[in-house]
Amino acid sequence: EAGVTQFPSHSVIEKGQTVTLRCDPISGHDNLYWYRRVMGKEIKFLLHFVKESKQDESGMPNNRFLAERTGGTYSTLKVQPAELEDSGVYFCASSQGAGKAFFGQGTRLTVV
Amino acid sequence: RKEVEQDPGPFNVPEGATVAFNCTYSNSASQSFFWYRQDCRKEPKLLMSVYSSGNEDGRFTAQLNRASQYISLLIRDSKLSDSATYLCVVNPWGSNYKLTFGKGTLLTVNP
């Protein structure tokens, strides 16, 4: 069975540009989460989808971040315009109900 | 005060050693507790859940003290393959929703 897949694995963009990260959860997992690790800090929750609905987006840093999950399958996280402090590793995770969450390998975003 | 605090590490131990990781959490309403393992440039993977009665999985033993808001992980007879960052994770909701991570403690097991 395929795990959580994220694309791209790495992205280097200039400040002010737009980047879109994609996450494909494990098939059948209704819950999808985005997390972020900024260098030197702990992994932090960004938001949670149940199917296509945002259940909690309290961790989103600001309105430059937009997450979508149209159709309740894959999700995208767009950063527009990117700032230097957005650099970090963005992890996606999925779970079925209250079960174990499986993480993707992450997208390493570098804003220069 | 950080929500989850761990030993800063790093820990360097020889093969076969016993190593203990400590973690404290600030939210007394936390319901679920976990230890995750993260290899370099990889994703976090669940190592084990932590239960009030304590639990063991092979060489790994996890303990929880709710009164002290303290969690521990003990690794016995450490192997080279145990080298990784160990993340203490708590959750107030009793599920995998909105996990709160510690910064992690890097363990290197040396031959």
Tab-separated table of C-alpha atoms in Angstrom:
chain	number	residue	atom	x	y	z
A	1	GLU	CA	0.000	0.000	0.000
A	2	ALA	CA	1.338	3.445	-0.896
A	3	GLY	CA	2.151	5.747	1.984
A	4	VAL	CA	1.633	9.478	2.200
A	5	THR	CA	3.390	11.089	-0.731
A	6	GLN	CA	4.452	14.688	-1.016
A	7	PHE	CA	5.620	16.681	-4.003
A	8	PRO	CA	8.049	18.238	-4.577
A	9	SER	CA	10.651	16.845	-2.196
A	10	HIS	CA	12.641	20.061	-2.445
A	11	SER	CA	11.825	23.554	-3.648
A	12	VAL	CA	14.025	26.624	-3.813
A	13	ILE	CA	12.237	29.845	-4.671
A	14	GLU	CA	12.928	33.523	-4.434
A	15	LYS	CA	11.268	35.770	-1.920
A	16	GLY	CA	7.993	37.038	-3.332
A	17	GLN	CA	7.355	34.016	-5.536
A	18	THR	CA	4.555	31.517	-5.146
A	19	VAL	CA	4.993	27.854	-4.293
A	20	THR	CA	2.418	25.087	-4.144
A	21	LEU	CA	3.054	21.927	-2.182
A	22	ARG	CA	1.040	18.803	-2.782
A	23	CYS	CA	0.135	15.924	-0.507
A	24	ASP	CA	-1.489	12.639	-1.461
A	25	PRO	CA	-2.742	10.891	1.673
A	26	ILE	CA	-3.120	7.179	2.104
A	27	SER	CA	-6.175	6.042	0.183
A	28	GLY	CA	-9.281	6.034	2.363
A	29	HIS	CA	-7.859	8.334	5.024
A	30	ASP	CA	-10.364	11.073	5.735
A	31	ASN	CA	-8.056	13.038	8.038
A	32	LEU	CA	-5.238	15.040	6.517
A	33	TYR	CA	-2.857	17.262	8.446
A	34	TRP	CA	-0.161	19.751	7.528
A	35	TYR	CA	2.772	20.373	9.842
A	36	ARG	CA	5.913	22.474	9.478
A	37	ARG	CA	9.365	22.407	10.969
A	38	VAL	CA	11.336	25.613	10.832
A	39	MET	CA	15.084	25.203	11.375
A	40	GLY	CA	15.965	24.899	15.023
A	41	LYS	CA	12.357	24.644	16.121
A	42	GLU	CA	9.936	21.852	16.822
A	43	ILE	CA	7.448	20.440	14.325
A	44	LYS	CA	4.273	22.529	14.538
A	45	PHE	CA	0.706	21.862	13.497
A	46	LEU	CA	-0.671	24.004	10.680
A	47	LEU	CA	-4.114	22.646	9.890
A	48	HIS	CA	-6.421	19.664	9.746
A	49	PHE	CA	-8.870	18.523	7.072
A	50	VAL	CA	-11.623	15.993	7.474
A	51	LYS	CA	-12.421	15.007	3.911
A	52	GLU	CA	-12.674	18.336	2.094
A	53	SER	CA	-13.557	20.435	5.159
A	54	LYS	CA	-11.082	22.437	7.198
A	55	GLN	CA	-11.586	21.372	10.804
A	56	ASP	CA	-8.876	23.468	12.366
A	57	GLU	CA	-6.561	25.961	10.710
A	58	SER	CA	-5.398	27.598	13.926
A	59	GLY	CA	-1.760	26.832	13.172
A	60	MET	CA	-1.610	28.639	9.837
A	61	PRO	CA	0.960	31.442	10.240
A	62	ASN	CA	-0.837	34.129	8.232
A	63	ASN	CA	-3.000	34.730	5.188
A	64	ARG	CA	-0.132	34.102	2.798
A	65	PHE	CA	-0.803	30.401	3.355
A	66	LEU	CA	-3.769	28.733	1.662
A	67	ALA	CA	-4.610	25.059	1.964
A	68	GLU	CA	-7.175	23.225	-0.085
A	69	ARG	CA	-8.457	19.698	-0.358
A	70	THR	CA	-10.940	19.694	-3.173
A	71	GLY	CA	-12.849	16.435	-3.441
A	72	GLY	CA	-11.433	15.207	-0.185
A	73	THR	CA	-8.477	13.441	-1.771
A	74	TYR	CA	-5.148	15.180	-2.259
A	75	SER	CA	-4.344	18.513	-0.648
A	76	THR	CA	-2.336	21.524	-1.705
A	77	LEU	CA	-0.654	24.157	0.422
A	78	LYS	CA	0.130	27.377	-1.395
A	79	VAL	CA	2.421	30.076	-0.075
A	80	GLN	CA	1.971	33.414	-1.815
A	81	PRO	CA	4.078	35.495	-1.677
A	82	ALA	CA	6.822	33.498	0.007
A	83	GLU	CA	8.989	35.139	2.655
A	84	LEU	CA	12.388	34.093	4.003
A	85	GLU	CA	10.874	32.891	7.289
A	86	ASP	CA	8.701	30.403	5.412
A	87	SER	CA	11.740	28.204	4.821
A	88	GLY	CA	11.479	24.842	6.496
A	89	VAL	CA	10.221	21.314	6.030
A	90	TYR	CA	6.505	20.912	5.408
A	91	PHE	CA	5.081	17.559	6.437
A	92	CYS	CA	1.735	16.119	5.533
A	93	ALA	CA	0.139	13.311	7.528
A	94	SER	CA	-3.049	11.313	7.220
A	95	SER	CA	-5.088	9.039	9.431
A	96	GLN	CA	-8.291	7.066	9.358
A	97	GLY	CA	-10.488	8.219	12.208
A	98	ALA	CA	-8.575	8.526	15.473
A	99	GLY	CA	-6.051	5.989	14.343
A	100	LYS	CA	-2.333	6.259	13.872
A	101	ALA	CA	-1.146	9.179	11.739
A	102	PHE	CA	1.293	8.413	8.936
A	103	PHE	CA	3.626	11.145	7.779
A	104	GLY	CA	4.957	11.862	4.330
A	105	GLN	CA	8.649	12.466	3.770
A	106	GLY	CA	8.123	16.194	3.651
A	107	THR	CA	8.859	19.044	1.272
A	108	ARG	CA	11.989	21.022	2.058
A	109	LEU	CA	11.242	24.623	1.122
A	110	THR	CA	14.017	27.168	0.864
A	111	VAL	CA	13.151	30.799	0.231
A	112	VAL	CA	16.129	32.896	-0.874
B	1	ARG	CA	7.220	27.649	28.824
B	2	LYS	CA	7.234	25.310	25.851
B	3	GLU	CA	4.317	22.897	25.565
B	4	VAL	CA	6.619	19.882	25.313
B	5	GLU	CA	10.188	19.978	26.577
B	6	GLN	CA	12.781	17.306	26.025
B	7	ASP	CA	16.391	16.699	26.999
B	8	PRO	CA	18.354	18.832	24.537
B	9	GLY	CA	20.950	16.148	23.859
B	10	PRO	CA	22.700	15.028	21.808
B	11	PHE	CA	23.321	11.626	23.344
B	12	ASN	CA	26.295	9.549	22.227
B	13	VAL	CA	26.354	6.029	23.608
B	14	PRO	CA	28.177	2.789	22.809
B	15	GLU	CA	26.352	-0.219	21.436
B	16	GLY	CA	24.689	-2.189	24.174
B	17	ALA	CA	24.198	0.799	26.450
B	18	THR	CA	20.937	1.738	28.101
B	19	VAL	CA	19.729	5.235	27.349
B	20	ALA	CA	16.833	7.206	28.803
B	21	PHE	CA	14.970	10.152	27.325
B	22	ASN	CA	12.901	12.500	29.443
B	23	CYS	CA	10.064	14.767	28.465
B	24	THR	CA	7.690	17.103	30.290
B	25	TYR	CA	4.474	18.644	28.988
B	26	SER	CA	2.627	21.725	30.143
B	27	ASN	CA	-0.993	20.972	29.187
B	28	SER	CA	-2.482	18.927	32.003
B	29	ALA	CA	-5.487	18.145	29.775
B	30	SER	CA	-3.312	16.124	27.395
B	31	GLN	CA	-4.841	12.740	26.725
B	32	SER	CA	-2.493	10.939	24.372
B	33	PHE	CA	1.236	10.537	24.498
B	34	PHE	CA	3.645	9.153	21.972
B	35	TRP	CA	7.273	8.683	21.144
B	36	TYR	CA	8.155	9.197	17.497
B	37	ARG	CA	11.439	8.449	15.824
B	38	GLN	CA	12.844	10.546	12.988
B	39	ASP	CA	15.824	9.516	10.927
B	40	CYS	CA	17.919	12.214	9.262
B	41	ARG	CA	15.939	13.945	6.503
B	42	LYS	CA	13.092	11.472	6.857
B	43	GLU	CA	9.565	11.702	8.168
B	44	PRO	CA	8.604	11.143	11.818
B	45	LYS	CA	7.440	7.588	12.472
B	46	LEU	CA	5.469	6.414	15.451
B	47	LEU	CA	7.688	4.367	17.749
B	48	MET	CA	5.166	3.699	20.482
B	49	SER	CA	2.225	5.119	22.323
B	50	VAL	CA	2.632	5.760	26.041
B	51	TYR	CA	0.049	4.508	28.496
B	52	SER	CA	-0.517	5.408	32.132
B	53	SER	CA	0.409	1.937	33.272
B	54	GLY	CA	3.648	2.054	31.321
B	55	ASN	CA	4.305	-0.146	28.363
B	56	GLU	CA	7.097	-2.123	26.820
B	57	ASP	CA	7.886	-3.133	23.256
B	58	GLY	CA	10.965	-5.285	23.068
B	59	ARG	CA	13.959	-3.179	24.116
B	60	PHE	CA	11.816	-0.055	24.468
B	61	THR	CA	9.945	0.942	27.630
B	62	ALA	CA	7.766	4.017	27.934
B	63	GLN	CA	6.481	5.510	31.174
B	64	LEU	CA	3.953	8.224	31.919
B	65	ASN	CA	3.503	10.139	35.167
B	66	ARG	CA	0.384	12.285	34.826
B	67	ALA	CA	0.827	13.922	38.235
B	68	SER	CA	4.271	15.186	37.259
B	69	GLN	CA	3.358	15.608	33.577
B	70	TYR	CA	6.412	13.597	32.708
B	71	ILE	CA	7.086	11.002	30.024
B	72	SER	CA	10.124	8.823	29.568
B	73	LEU	CA	11.548	6.397	27.044
B	74	LEU	CA	14.136	3.798	27.936
B	75	ILE	CA	16.112	1.932	25.308
B	76	ARG	CA	18.001	-1.133	26.497
B	77	ASP	CA	20.831	-2.874	24.672
B	78	SER	CA	21.025	-0.071	22.127
B	79	LYS	CA	21.841	-0.923	18.504
B	80	LEU	CA	23.515	1.117	15.798
B	81	SER	CA	20.134	1.239	14.058
B	82	ASP	CA	18.636	3.067	17.044
B	83	SER	CA	20.553	6.190	16.007
B	84	ALA	CA	17.903	8.793	15.246
B	85	THR	CA	16.093	11.782	16.737
B	86	TYR	CA	13.469	10.823	19.313
B	87	LEU	CA	10.440	13.077	19.478
B	88	CYS	CA	8.134	13.338	22.462
B	89	VAL	CA	4.595	14.047	21.258
B	90	VAL	CA	1.422	14.836	23.183
B	91	ASN	CA	-2.147	15.454	22.217
B	92	PRO	CA	-5.013	16.820	24.291
B	93	TRP	CA	-7.731	15.301	22.185
B	94	GLY	CA	-7.165	11.605	22.520
B	95	SER	CA	-6.372	11.100	18.876
B	96	ASN	CA	-3.796	11.954	16.257
B	97	TYR	CA	-5.372	15.348	15.758
B	98	LYS	CA	-3.158	18.357	16.369
B	99	LEU	CA	-0.089	16.632	17.716
B	100	THR	CA	2.272	18.781	19.788
B	101	PHE	CA	5.913	17.889	19.276
B	102	GLY	CA	9.004	18.413	21.370
B	103	LYS	CA	12.181	19.529	19.592
B	104	GLY	CA	13.582	16.045	19.781
B	105	THR	CA	16.707	14.478	21.200
B	106	LEU	CA	19.380	13.174	18.847
B	107	LEU	CA	20.792	9.772	19.730
B	108	THR	CA	23.936	8.381	18.165
B	109	VAL	CA	24.874	4.810	18.996
B	110	ASN	CA	28.547	4.156	18.334
B	111	PRO	CA	30.182	0.813	17.493
